[in-house]
PDB file of C-alpha atoms in Angstrom:
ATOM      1  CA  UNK A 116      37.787  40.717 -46.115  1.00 52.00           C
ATOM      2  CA  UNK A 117      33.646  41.107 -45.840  1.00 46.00           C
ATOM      3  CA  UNK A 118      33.938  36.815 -45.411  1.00 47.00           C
ATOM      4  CA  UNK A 119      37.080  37.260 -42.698  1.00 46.00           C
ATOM      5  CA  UNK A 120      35.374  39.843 -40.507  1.00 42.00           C
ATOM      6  CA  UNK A 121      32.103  38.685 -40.287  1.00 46.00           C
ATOM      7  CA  UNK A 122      33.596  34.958 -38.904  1.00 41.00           C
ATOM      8  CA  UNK A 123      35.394  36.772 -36.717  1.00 45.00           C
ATOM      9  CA  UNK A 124      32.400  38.890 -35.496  1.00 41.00           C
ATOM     10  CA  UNK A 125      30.431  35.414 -35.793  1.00 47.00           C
ATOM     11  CA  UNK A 126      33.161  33.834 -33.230  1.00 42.00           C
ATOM     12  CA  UNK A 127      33.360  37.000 -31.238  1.00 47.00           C
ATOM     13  CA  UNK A 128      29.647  37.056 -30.920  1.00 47.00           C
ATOM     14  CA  UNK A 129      29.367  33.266 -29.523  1.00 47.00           C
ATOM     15  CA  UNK A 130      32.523  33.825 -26.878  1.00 43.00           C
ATOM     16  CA  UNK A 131      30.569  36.132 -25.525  1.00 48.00           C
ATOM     17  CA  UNK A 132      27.365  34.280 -25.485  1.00 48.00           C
ATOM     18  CA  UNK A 133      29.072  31.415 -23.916  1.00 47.00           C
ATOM     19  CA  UNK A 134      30.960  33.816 -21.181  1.00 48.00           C
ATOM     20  CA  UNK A 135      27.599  35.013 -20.436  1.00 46.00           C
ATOM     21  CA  UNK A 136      25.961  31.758 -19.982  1.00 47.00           C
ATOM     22  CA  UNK A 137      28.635  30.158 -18.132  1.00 47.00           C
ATOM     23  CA  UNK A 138      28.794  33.416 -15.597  1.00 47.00           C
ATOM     24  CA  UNK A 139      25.172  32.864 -15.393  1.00 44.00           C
ATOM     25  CA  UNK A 140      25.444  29.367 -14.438  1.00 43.00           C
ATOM     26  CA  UNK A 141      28.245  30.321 -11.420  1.00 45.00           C
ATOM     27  CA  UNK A 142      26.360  32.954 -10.492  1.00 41.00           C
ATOM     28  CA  UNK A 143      22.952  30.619 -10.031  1.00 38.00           C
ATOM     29  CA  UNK A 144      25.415  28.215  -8.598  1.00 43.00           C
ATOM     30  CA  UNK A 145      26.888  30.418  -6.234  1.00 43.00           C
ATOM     31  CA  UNK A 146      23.373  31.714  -4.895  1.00 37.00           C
ATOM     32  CA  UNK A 147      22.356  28.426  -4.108  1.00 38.00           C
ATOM     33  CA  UNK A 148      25.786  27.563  -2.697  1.00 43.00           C
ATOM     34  CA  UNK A 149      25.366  30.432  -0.384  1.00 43.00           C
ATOM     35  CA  UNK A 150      22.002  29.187   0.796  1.00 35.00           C
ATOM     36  CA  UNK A 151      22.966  25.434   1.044  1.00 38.00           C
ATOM     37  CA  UNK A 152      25.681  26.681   3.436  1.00 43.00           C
ATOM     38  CA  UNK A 153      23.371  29.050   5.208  1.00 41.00           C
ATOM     39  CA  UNK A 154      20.819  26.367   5.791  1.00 39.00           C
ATOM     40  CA  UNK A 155      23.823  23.491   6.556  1.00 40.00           C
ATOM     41  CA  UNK A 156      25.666  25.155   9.236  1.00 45.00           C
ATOM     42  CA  UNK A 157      26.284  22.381  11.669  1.00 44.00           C
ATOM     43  CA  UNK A 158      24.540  19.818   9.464  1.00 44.00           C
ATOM     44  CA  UNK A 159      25.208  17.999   6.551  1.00 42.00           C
ATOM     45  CA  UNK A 160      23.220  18.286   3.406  1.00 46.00           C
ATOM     46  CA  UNK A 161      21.571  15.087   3.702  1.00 45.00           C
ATOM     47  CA  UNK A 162      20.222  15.785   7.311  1.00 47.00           C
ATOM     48  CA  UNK A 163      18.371  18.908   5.945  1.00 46.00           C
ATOM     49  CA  UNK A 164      17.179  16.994   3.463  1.00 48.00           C
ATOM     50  CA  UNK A 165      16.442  13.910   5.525  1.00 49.00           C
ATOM     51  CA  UNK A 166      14.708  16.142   7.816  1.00 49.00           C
ATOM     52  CA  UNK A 167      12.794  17.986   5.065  1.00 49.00           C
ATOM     53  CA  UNK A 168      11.400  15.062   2.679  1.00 48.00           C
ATOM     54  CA  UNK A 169      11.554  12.483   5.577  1.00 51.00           C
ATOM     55  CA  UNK A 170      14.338   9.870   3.679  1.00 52.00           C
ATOM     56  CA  UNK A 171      15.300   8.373   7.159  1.00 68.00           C
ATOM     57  CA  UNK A 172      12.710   6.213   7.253  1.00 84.00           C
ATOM     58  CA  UNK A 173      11.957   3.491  10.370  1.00 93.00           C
ATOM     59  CA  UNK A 174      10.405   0.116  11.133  1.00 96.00           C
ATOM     60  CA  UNK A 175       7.345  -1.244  13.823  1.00 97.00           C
ATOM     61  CA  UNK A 176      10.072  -3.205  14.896  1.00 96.00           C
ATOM     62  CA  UNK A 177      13.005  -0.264  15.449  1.00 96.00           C
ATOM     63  CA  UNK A 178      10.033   2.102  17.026  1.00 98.00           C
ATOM     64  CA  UNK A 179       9.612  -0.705  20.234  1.00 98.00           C
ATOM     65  CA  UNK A 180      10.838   0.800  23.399  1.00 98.00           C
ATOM     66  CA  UNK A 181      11.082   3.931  25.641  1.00 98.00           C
ATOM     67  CA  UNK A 182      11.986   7.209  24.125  1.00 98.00           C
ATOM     68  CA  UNK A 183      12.031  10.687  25.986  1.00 98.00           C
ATOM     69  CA  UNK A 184      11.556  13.828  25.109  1.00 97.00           C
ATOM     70  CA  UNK A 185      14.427  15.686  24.006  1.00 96.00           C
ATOM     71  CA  UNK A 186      13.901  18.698  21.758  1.00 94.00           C
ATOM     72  CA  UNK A 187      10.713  20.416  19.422  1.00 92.00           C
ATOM     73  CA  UNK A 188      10.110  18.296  16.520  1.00 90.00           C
ATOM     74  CA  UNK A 189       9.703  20.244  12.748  1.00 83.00           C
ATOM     75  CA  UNK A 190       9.207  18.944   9.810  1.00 79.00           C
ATOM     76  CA  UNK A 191       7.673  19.048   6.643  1.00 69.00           C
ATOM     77  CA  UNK A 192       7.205  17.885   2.702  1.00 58.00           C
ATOM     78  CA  UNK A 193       8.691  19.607   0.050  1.00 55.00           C
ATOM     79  CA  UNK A 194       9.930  18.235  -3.784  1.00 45.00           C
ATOM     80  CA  UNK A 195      11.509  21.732  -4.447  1.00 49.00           C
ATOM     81  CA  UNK A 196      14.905  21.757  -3.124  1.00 42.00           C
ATOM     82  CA  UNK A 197      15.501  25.392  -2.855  1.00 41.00           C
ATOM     83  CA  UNK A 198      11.578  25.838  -1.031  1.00 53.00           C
ATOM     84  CA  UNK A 199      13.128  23.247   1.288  1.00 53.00           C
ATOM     85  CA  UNK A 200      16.512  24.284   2.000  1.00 55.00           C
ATOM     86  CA  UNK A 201      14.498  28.267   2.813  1.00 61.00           C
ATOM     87  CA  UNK A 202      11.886  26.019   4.634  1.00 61.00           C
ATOM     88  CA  UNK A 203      14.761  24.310   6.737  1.00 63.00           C
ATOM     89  CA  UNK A 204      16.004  27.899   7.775  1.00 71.00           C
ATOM     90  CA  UNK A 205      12.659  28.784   8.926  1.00 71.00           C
ATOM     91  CA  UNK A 206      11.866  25.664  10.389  1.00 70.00           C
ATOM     92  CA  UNK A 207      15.229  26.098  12.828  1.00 78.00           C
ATOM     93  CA  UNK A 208      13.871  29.753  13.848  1.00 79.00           C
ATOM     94  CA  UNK A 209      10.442  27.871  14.122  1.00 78.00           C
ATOM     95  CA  UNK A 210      11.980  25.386  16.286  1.00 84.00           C
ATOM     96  CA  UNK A 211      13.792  27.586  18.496  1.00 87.00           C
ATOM     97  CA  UNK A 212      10.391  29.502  19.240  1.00 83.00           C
ATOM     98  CA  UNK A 213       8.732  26.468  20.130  1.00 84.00           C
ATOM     99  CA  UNK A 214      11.612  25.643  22.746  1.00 89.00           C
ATOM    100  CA  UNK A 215      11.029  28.646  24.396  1.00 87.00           C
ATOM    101  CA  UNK A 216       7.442  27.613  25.283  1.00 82.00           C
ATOM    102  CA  UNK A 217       7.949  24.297  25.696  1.00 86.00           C
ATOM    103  CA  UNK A 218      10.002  25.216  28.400  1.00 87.00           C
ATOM    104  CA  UNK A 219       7.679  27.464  29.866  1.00 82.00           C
ATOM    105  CA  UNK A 220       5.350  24.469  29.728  1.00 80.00           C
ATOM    106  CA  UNK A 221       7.594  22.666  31.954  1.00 84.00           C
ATOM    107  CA  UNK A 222       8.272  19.561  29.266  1.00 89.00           C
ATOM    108  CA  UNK A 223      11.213  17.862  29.867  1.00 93.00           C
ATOM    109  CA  UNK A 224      12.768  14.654  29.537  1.00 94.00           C
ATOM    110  CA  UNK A 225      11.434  13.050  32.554  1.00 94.00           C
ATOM    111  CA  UNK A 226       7.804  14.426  32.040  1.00 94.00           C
ATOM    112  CA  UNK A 227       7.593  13.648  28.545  1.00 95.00           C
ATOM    113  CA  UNK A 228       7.758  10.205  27.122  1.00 98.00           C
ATOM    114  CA  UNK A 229       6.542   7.392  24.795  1.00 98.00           C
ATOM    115  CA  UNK A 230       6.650   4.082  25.129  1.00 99.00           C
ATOM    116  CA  UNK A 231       5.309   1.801  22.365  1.00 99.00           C
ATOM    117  CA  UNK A 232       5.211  -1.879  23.360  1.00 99.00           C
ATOM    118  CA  UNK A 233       5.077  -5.054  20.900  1.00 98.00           C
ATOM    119  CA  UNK A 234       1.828  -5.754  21.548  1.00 98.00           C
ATOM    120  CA  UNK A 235       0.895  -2.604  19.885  1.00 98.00           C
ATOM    121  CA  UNK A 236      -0.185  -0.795  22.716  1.00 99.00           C
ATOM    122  CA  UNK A 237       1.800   2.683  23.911  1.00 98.00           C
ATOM    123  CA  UNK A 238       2.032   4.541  27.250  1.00 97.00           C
ATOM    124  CA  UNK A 239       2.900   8.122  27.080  1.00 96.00           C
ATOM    125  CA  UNK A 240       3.394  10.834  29.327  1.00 93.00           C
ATOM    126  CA  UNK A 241       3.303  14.739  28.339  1.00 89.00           C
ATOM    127  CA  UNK A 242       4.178  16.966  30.769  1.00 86.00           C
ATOM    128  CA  UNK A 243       3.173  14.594  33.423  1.00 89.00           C
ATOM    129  CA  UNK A 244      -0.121  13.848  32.576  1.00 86.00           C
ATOM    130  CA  UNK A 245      -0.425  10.234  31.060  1.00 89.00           C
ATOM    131  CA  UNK A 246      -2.016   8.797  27.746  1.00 91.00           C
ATOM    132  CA  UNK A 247      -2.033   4.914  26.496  1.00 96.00           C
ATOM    133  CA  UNK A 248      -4.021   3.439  23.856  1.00 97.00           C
ATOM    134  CA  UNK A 249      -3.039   1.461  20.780  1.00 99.00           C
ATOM    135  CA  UNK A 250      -0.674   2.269  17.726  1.00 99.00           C
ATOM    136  CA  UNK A 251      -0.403   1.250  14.130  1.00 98.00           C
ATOM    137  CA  UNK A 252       2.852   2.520  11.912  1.00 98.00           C
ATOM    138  CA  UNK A 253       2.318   2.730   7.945  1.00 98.00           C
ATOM    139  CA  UNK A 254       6.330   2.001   7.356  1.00 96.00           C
ATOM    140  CA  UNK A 255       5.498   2.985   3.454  1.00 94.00           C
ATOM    141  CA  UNK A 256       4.368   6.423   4.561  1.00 93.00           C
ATOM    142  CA  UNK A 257       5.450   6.441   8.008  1.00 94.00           C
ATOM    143  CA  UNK A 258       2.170   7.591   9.605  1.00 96.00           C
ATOM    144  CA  UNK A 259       2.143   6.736  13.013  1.00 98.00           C
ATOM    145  CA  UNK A 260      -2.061   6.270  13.882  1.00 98.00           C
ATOM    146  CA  UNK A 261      -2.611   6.354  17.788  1.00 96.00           C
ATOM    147  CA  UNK A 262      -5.785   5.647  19.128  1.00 97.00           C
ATOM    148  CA  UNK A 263      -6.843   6.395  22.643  1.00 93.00           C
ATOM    149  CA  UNK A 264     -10.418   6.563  24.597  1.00 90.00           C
ATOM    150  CA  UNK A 265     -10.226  10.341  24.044  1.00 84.00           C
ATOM    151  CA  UNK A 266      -8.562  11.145  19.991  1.00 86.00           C
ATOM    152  CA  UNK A 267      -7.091   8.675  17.800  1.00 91.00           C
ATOM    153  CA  UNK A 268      -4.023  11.260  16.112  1.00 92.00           C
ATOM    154  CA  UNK A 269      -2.261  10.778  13.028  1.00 94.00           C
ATOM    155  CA  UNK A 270       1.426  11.706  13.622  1.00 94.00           C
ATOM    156  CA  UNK A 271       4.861  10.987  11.374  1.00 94.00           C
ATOM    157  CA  UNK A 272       8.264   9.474  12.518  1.00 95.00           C
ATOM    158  CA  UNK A 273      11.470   9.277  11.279  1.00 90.00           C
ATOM    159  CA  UNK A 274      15.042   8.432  12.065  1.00 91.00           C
ATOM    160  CA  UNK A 275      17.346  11.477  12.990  1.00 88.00           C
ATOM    161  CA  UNK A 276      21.118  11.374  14.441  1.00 87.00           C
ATOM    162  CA  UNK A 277      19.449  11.644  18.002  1.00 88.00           C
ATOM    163  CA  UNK A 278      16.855   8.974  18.167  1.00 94.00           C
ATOM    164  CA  UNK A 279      13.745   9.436  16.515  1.00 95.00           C
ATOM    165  CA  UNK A 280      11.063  12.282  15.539  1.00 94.00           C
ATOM    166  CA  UNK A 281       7.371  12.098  16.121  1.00 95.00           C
ATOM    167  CA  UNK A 282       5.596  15.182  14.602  1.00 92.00           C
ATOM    168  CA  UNK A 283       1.864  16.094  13.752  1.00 88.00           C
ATOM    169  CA  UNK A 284       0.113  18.520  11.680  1.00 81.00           C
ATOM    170  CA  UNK A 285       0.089  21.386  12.918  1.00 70.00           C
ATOM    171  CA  UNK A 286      -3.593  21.343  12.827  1.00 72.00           C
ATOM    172  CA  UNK A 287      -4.060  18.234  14.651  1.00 76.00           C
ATOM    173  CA  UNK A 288      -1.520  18.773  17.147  1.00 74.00           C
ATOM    174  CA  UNK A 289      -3.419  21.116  18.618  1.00 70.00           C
ATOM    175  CA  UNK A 290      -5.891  18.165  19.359  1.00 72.00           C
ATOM    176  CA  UNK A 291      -3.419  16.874  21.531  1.00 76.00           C
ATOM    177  CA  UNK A 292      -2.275  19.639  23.337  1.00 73.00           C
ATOM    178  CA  UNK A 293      -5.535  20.589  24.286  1.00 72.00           C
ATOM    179  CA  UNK A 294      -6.929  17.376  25.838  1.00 73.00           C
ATOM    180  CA  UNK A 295      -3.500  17.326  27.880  1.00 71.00           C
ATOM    181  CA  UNK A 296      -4.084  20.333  28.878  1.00 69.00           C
ATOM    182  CA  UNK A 297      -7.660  19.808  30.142  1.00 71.00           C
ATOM    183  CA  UNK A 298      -6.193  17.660  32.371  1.00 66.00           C
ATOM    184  CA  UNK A 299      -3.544  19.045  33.139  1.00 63.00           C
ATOM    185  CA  UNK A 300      -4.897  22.707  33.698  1.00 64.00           C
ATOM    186  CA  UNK A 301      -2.042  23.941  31.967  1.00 63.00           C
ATOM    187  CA  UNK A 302      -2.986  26.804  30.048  1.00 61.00           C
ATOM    188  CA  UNK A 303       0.557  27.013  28.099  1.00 61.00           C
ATOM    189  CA  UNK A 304       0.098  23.835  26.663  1.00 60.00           C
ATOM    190  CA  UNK A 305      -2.789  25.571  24.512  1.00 58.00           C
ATOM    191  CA  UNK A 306      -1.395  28.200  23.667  1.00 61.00           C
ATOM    192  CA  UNK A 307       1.610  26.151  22.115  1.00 62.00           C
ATOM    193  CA  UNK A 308      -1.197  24.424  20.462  1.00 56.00           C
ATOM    194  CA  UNK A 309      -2.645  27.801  18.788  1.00 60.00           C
ATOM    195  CA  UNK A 310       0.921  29.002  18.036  1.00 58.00           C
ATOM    196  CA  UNK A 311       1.383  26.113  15.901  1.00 57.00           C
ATOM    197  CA  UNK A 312      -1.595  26.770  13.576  1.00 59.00           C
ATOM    198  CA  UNK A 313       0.232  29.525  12.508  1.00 60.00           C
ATOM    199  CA  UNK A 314       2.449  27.031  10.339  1.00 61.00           C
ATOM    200  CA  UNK A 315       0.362  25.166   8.045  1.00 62.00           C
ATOM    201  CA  UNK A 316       1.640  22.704   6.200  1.00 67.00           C
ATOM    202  CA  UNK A 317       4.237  22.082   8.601  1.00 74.00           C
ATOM    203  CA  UNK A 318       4.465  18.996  11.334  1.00 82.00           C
ATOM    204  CA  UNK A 319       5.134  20.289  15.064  1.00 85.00           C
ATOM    205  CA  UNK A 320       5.877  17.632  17.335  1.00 91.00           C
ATOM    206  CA  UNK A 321       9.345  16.425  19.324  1.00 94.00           C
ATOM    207  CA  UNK A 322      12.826  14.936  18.814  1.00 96.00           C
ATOM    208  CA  UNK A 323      12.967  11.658  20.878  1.00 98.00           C
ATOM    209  CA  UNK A 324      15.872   9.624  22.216  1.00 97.00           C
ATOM    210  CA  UNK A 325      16.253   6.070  24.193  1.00 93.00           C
TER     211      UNK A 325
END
């Protein structure tokens, strides 16, 4: 009887330890469900993490041609998938800030171009005021380098469901905003420049279609 009730205590003992594991596991399982869908509304699961750990990537070749300005750029670089699924959700409240000053800027579509030519050379407008120089893409790590009389500027690209995306650190984009804005006498433009040091470790920039 001693024998009998201590198997049965034995089986009782690992059903329970099982039950317990397994509604651990659905209940890790649902938490992350629940933020995958938070951070996928609209989206598919690959574009966040296309967007986050820059998959789509592009060629010197596909980059030739004309592409306009048509939304804030975010990204960044993340190998933990639940740091970039939260970063993805901030990065969409991140974006949606910057849209509100880039509008107060005045950049739109018409004012705020690239054009990168076979040759290698590019001619680029932001906000008007005009840039041209050279540029060099790394297609392994999809550094975009371009050089002008004023900065050369490290930027990254990658393919999106719109076009393209060309951001910077959000250090060094604030190298760019401010010589633009020099010329430009737009005061914004710094201050969007300034507003993106507060992200570090992110890449501020814009969405570009042909």
């Amino acid at each position: 009887m001693a024998t009998a009730l201590a198997v049965t205590l034995g089986v009782q003992t690992t059903l329970a330890q099982s039950t317990s594991t397994t509604s651990t596991k659905k209940k890790s399982n649902s938490i992350l469900g629940d933020i995958l869908s938070s951070a996928t509304k609209g989206s598919t699961l690959g574009d966040v993490l296309g967007s986050v750990t820059g998959l789509n990537k592009i060629t010197a070749e596909s980059l030739v041609g004309t592409w306009k300005y048509n939304e804030p750029g975010i990204s960044f670089v993340s190998d933990n998938l639940l740091l970039s699924v939260g970063g993805e959700v901030a990065a969409a409240k991140i974006k949606s800030n910057l849209m509100t000053q880039y509008k107060k800027v005045g950049i739109t579509s018409s004012n705020t171009v690239f054009t990168f030519n076979k040759n290698k050379t590019f001619k680029a407008k932001i906000d008007g005021k005009p840039l041209v120089g050279t540029w060099v893409l790394n297609e392994s790590t999809q550094m975009l380098t371009l050089n002008t009389l004023l900065f050369n500027l490290n930027g990254y690209v990658r393919e999106n469901t719109n076009g393209i995306e060309l951001t910077f650190e959000s250090k060094k984009i604030l190298t760019l905003f401010q010589t633009v804005a020099k010329f430009s006498g737009n005061a914004t433009l710094s201050t969007i420049g300034d507003l993106s040091k507060n992200y570090d470790g992110m890449r501020v920039g814009f969405n570009l279609t042909k």
